[in-house]
PDB file of C-alpha atoms in Angstrom:
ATOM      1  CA  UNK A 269      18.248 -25.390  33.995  1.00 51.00           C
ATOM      2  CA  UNK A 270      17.077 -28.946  33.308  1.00 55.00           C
ATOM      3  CA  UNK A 271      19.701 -31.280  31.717  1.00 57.00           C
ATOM      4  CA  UNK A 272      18.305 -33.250  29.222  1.00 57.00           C
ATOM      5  CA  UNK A 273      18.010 -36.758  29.595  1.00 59.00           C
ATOM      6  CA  UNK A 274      20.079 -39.489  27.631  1.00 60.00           C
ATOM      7  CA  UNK A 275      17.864 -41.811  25.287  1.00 59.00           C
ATOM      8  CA  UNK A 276      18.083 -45.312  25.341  1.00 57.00           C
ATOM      9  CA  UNK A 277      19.245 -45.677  22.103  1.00 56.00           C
ATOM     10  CA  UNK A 278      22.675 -44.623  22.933  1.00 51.00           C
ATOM     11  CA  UNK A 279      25.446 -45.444  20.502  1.00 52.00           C
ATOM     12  CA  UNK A 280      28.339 -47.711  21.929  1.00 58.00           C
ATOM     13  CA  UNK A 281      30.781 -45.621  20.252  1.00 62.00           C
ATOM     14  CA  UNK A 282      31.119 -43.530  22.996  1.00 64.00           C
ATOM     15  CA  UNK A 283      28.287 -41.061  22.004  1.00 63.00           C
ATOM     16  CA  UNK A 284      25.614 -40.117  23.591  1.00 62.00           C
ATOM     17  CA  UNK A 285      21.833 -38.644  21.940  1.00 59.00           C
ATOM     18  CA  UNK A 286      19.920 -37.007  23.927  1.00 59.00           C
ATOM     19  CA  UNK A 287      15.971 -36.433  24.128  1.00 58.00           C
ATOM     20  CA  UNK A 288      14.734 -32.805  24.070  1.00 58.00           C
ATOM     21  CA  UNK A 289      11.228 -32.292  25.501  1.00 59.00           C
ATOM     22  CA  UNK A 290       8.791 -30.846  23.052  1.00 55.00           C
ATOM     23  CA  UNK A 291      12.024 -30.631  20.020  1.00 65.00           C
ATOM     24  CA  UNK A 292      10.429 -33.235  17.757  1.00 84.00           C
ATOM     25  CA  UNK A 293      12.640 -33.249  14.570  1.00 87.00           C
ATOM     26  CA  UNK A 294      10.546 -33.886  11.019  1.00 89.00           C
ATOM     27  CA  UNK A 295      12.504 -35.123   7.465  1.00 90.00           C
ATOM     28  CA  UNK A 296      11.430 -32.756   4.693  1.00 91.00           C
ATOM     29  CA  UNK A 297       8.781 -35.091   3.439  1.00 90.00           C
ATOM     30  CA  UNK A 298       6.551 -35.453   6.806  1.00 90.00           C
ATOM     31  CA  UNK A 299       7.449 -31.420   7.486  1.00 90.00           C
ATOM     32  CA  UNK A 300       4.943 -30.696   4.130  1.00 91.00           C
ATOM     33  CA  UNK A 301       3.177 -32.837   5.395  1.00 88.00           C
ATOM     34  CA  UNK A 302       2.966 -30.973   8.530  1.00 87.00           C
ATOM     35  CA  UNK A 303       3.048 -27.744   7.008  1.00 87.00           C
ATOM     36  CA  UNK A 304       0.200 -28.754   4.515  1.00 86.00           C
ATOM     37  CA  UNK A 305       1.905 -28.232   1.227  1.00 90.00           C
ATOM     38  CA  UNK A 306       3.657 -30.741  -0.875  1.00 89.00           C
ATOM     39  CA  UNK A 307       6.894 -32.224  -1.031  1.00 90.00           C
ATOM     40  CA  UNK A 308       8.020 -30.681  -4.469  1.00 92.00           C
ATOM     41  CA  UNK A 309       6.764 -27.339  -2.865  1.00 91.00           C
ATOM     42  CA  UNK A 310       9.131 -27.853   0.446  1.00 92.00           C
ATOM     43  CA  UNK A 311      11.830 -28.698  -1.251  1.00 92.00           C
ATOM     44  CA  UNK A 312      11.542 -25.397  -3.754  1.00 92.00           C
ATOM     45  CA  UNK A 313      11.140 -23.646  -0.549  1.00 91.00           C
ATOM     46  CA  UNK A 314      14.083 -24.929   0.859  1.00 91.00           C
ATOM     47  CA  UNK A 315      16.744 -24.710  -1.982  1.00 90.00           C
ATOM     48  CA  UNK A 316      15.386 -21.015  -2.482  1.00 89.00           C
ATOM     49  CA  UNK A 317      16.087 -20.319   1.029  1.00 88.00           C
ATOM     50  CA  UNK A 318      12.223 -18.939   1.712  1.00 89.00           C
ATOM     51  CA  UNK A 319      11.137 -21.345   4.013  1.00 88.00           C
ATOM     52  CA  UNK A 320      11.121 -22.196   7.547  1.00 91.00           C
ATOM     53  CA  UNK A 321      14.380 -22.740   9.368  1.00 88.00           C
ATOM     54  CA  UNK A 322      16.475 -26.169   8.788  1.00 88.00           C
ATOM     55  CA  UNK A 323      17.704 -27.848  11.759  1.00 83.00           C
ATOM     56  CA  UNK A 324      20.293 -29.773   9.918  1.00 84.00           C
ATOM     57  CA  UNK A 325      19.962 -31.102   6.252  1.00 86.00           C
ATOM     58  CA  UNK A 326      16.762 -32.098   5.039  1.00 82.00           C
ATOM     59  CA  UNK A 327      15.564 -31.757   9.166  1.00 90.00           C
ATOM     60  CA  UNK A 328      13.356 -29.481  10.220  1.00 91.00           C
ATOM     61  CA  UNK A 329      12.116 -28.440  14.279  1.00 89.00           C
ATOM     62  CA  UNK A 330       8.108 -28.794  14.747  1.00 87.00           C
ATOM     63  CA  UNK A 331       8.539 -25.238  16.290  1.00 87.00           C
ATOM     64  CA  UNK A 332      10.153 -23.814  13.677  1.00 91.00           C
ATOM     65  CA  UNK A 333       6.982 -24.997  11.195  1.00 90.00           C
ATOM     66  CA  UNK A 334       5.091 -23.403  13.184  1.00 86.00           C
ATOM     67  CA  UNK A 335       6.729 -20.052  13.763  1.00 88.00           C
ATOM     68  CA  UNK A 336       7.055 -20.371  10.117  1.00 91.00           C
ATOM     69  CA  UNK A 337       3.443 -20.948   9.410  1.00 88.00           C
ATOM     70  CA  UNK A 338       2.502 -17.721  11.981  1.00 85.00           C
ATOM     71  CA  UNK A 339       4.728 -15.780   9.849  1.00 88.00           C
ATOM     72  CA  UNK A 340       2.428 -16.784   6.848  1.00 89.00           C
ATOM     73  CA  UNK A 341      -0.735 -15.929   8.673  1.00 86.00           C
ATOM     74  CA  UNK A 342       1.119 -12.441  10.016  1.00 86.00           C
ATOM     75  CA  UNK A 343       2.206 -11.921   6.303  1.00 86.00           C
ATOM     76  CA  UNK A 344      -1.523 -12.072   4.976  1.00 84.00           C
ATOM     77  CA  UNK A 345      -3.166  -9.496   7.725  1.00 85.00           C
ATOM     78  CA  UNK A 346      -4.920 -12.469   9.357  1.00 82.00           C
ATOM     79  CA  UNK A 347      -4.975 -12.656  13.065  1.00 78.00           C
ATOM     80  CA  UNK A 348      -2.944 -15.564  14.822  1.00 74.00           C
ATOM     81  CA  UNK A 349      -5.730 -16.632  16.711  1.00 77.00           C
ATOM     82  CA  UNK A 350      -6.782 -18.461  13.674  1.00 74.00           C
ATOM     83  CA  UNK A 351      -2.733 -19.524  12.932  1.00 69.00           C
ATOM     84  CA  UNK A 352      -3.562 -20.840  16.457  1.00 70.00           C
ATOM     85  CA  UNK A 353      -6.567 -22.389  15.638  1.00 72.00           C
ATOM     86  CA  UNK A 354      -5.309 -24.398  12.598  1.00 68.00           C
ATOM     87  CA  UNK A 355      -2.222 -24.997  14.229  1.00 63.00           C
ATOM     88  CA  UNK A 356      -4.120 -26.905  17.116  1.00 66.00           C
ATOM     89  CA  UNK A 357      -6.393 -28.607  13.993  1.00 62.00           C
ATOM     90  CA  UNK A 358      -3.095 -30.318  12.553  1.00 58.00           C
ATOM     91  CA  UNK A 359      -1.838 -32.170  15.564  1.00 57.00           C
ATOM     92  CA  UNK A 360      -2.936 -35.232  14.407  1.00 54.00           C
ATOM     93  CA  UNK A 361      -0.520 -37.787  12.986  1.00 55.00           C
ATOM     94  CA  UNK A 362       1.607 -36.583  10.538  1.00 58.00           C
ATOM     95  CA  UNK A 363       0.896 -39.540   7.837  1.00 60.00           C
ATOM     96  CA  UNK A 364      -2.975 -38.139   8.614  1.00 64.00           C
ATOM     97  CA  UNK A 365      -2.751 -33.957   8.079  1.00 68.00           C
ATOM     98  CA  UNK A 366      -4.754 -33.113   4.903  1.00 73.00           C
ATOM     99  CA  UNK A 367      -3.132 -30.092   2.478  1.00 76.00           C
ATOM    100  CA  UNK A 368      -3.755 -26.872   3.963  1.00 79.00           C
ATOM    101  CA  UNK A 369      -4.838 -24.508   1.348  1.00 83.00           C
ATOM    102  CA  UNK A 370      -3.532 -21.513   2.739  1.00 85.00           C
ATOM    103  CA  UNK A 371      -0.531 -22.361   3.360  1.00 86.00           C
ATOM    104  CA  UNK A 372       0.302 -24.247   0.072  1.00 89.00           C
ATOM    105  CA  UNK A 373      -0.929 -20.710  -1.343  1.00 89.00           C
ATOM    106  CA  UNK A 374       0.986 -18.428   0.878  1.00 90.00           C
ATOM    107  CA  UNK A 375       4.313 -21.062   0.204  1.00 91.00           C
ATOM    108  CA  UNK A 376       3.660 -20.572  -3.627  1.00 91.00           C
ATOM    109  CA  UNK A 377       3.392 -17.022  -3.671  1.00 92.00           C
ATOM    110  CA  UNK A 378       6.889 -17.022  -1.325  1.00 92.00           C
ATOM    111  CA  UNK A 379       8.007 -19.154  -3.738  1.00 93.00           C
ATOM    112  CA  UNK A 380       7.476 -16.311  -6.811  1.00 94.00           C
ATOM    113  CA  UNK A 381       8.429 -13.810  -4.995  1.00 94.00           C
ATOM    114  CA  UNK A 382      11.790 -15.335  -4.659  1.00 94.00           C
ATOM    115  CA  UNK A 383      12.202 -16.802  -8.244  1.00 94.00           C
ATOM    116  CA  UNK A 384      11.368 -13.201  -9.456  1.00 95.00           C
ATOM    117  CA  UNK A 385      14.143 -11.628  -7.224  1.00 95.00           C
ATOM    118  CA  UNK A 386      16.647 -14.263  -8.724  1.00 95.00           C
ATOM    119  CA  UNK A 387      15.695 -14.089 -12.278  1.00 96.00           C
ATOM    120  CA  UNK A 388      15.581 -10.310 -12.214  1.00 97.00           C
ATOM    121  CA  UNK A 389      19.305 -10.184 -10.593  1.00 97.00           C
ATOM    122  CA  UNK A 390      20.721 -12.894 -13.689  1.00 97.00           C
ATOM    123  CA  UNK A 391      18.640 -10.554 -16.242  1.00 97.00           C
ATOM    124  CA  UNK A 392      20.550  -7.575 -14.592  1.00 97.00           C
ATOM    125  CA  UNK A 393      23.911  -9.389 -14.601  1.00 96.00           C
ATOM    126  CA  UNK A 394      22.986 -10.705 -18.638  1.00 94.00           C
ATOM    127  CA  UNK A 395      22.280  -7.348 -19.160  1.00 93.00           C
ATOM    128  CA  UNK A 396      25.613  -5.921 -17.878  1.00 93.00           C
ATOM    129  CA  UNK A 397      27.368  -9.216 -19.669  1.00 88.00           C
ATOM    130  CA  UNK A 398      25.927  -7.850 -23.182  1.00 85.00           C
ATOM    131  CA  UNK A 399      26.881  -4.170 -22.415  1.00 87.00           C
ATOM    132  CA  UNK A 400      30.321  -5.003 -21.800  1.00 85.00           C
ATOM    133  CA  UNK A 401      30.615  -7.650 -24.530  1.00 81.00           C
ATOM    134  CA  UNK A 402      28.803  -5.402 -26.954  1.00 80.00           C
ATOM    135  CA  UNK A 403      32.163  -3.017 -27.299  1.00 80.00           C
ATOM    136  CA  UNK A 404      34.927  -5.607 -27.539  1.00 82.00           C
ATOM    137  CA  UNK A 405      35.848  -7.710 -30.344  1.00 83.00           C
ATOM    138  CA  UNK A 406      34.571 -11.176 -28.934  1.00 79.00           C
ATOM    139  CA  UNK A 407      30.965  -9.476 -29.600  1.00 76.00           C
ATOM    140  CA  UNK A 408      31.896  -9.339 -33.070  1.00 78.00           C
ATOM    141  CA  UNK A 409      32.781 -12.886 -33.053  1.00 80.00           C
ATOM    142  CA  UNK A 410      30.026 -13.915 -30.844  1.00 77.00           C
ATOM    143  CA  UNK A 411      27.310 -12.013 -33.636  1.00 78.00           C
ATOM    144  CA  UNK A 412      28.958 -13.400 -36.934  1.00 82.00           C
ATOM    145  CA  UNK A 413      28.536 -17.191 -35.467  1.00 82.00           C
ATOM    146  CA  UNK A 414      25.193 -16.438 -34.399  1.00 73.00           C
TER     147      UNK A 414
END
């Protein structure tokens, strides 16, 4: 196994970053970027848990955007020769990738699906709230101040 090699920016406090080949680390803003969909959109996708893989708080792994984006190719029945194909189309600077439209549409519709699994599970647990409250006395209370 090959150790990885110490960078030269090397803190003096006694700690030491290293430099993994090919593990290029992207903030949340240049991973949309990367990805193709926009930065409101990444960050729904993160907080909702949906989206590709953090590496640590608001960092995500180039690999990991792009296992992520296979998935959304997989997902739709398309063949991942032409994940491949737009994958290899987007290695340009990041500050240069323009919006992908698939995969701001395949993120959005990730993006309902999950919102709709959350919303039904509080409507479920509202529901149960208003069963239970509906044969105590605090319903009573709760109706005549409504």
């Amino acid at each position: 196994m090959i150790e990885p090699t110490p960078t030269g920016d090397a803190q003096p406090t006694g700690t030491t970053v290293f430099a993994f080949p090919n593990r290029q680390v992207l903030s949340r803003h240049d991973a949309a970027r990367y990805l193709g969909v926009t930065p409101l959109c990444m960050r729904l996708l993160t907080t909702m848990r949906c989206g590709p893989e953090m590496f640590s708080p608001g960092r995500f792994r180039v690999d990991a955007l792009d296992h992520y984006r296979a998935g959304l190719f997989e997902r739709a029945g398309l063949s991942l020769s032409e994940a491949e194909r737009r994958r290899n189309g987007r290695k340009a600077s990041v500050e240069q990738l323009p919006p992908d439209p698939f995969v701001e549409m395949a993120a959005r519709q990730e993006l309902r699906e999950a919102i709709t699994f959350v919303a039904g599970r509080a409507a479920i647990g509202l529901g149960l709230a208003i069963i239970v409250l509906s044969h105590t006395p605090v319903w009573r209370l709760l109706r005549s101040a409504v």
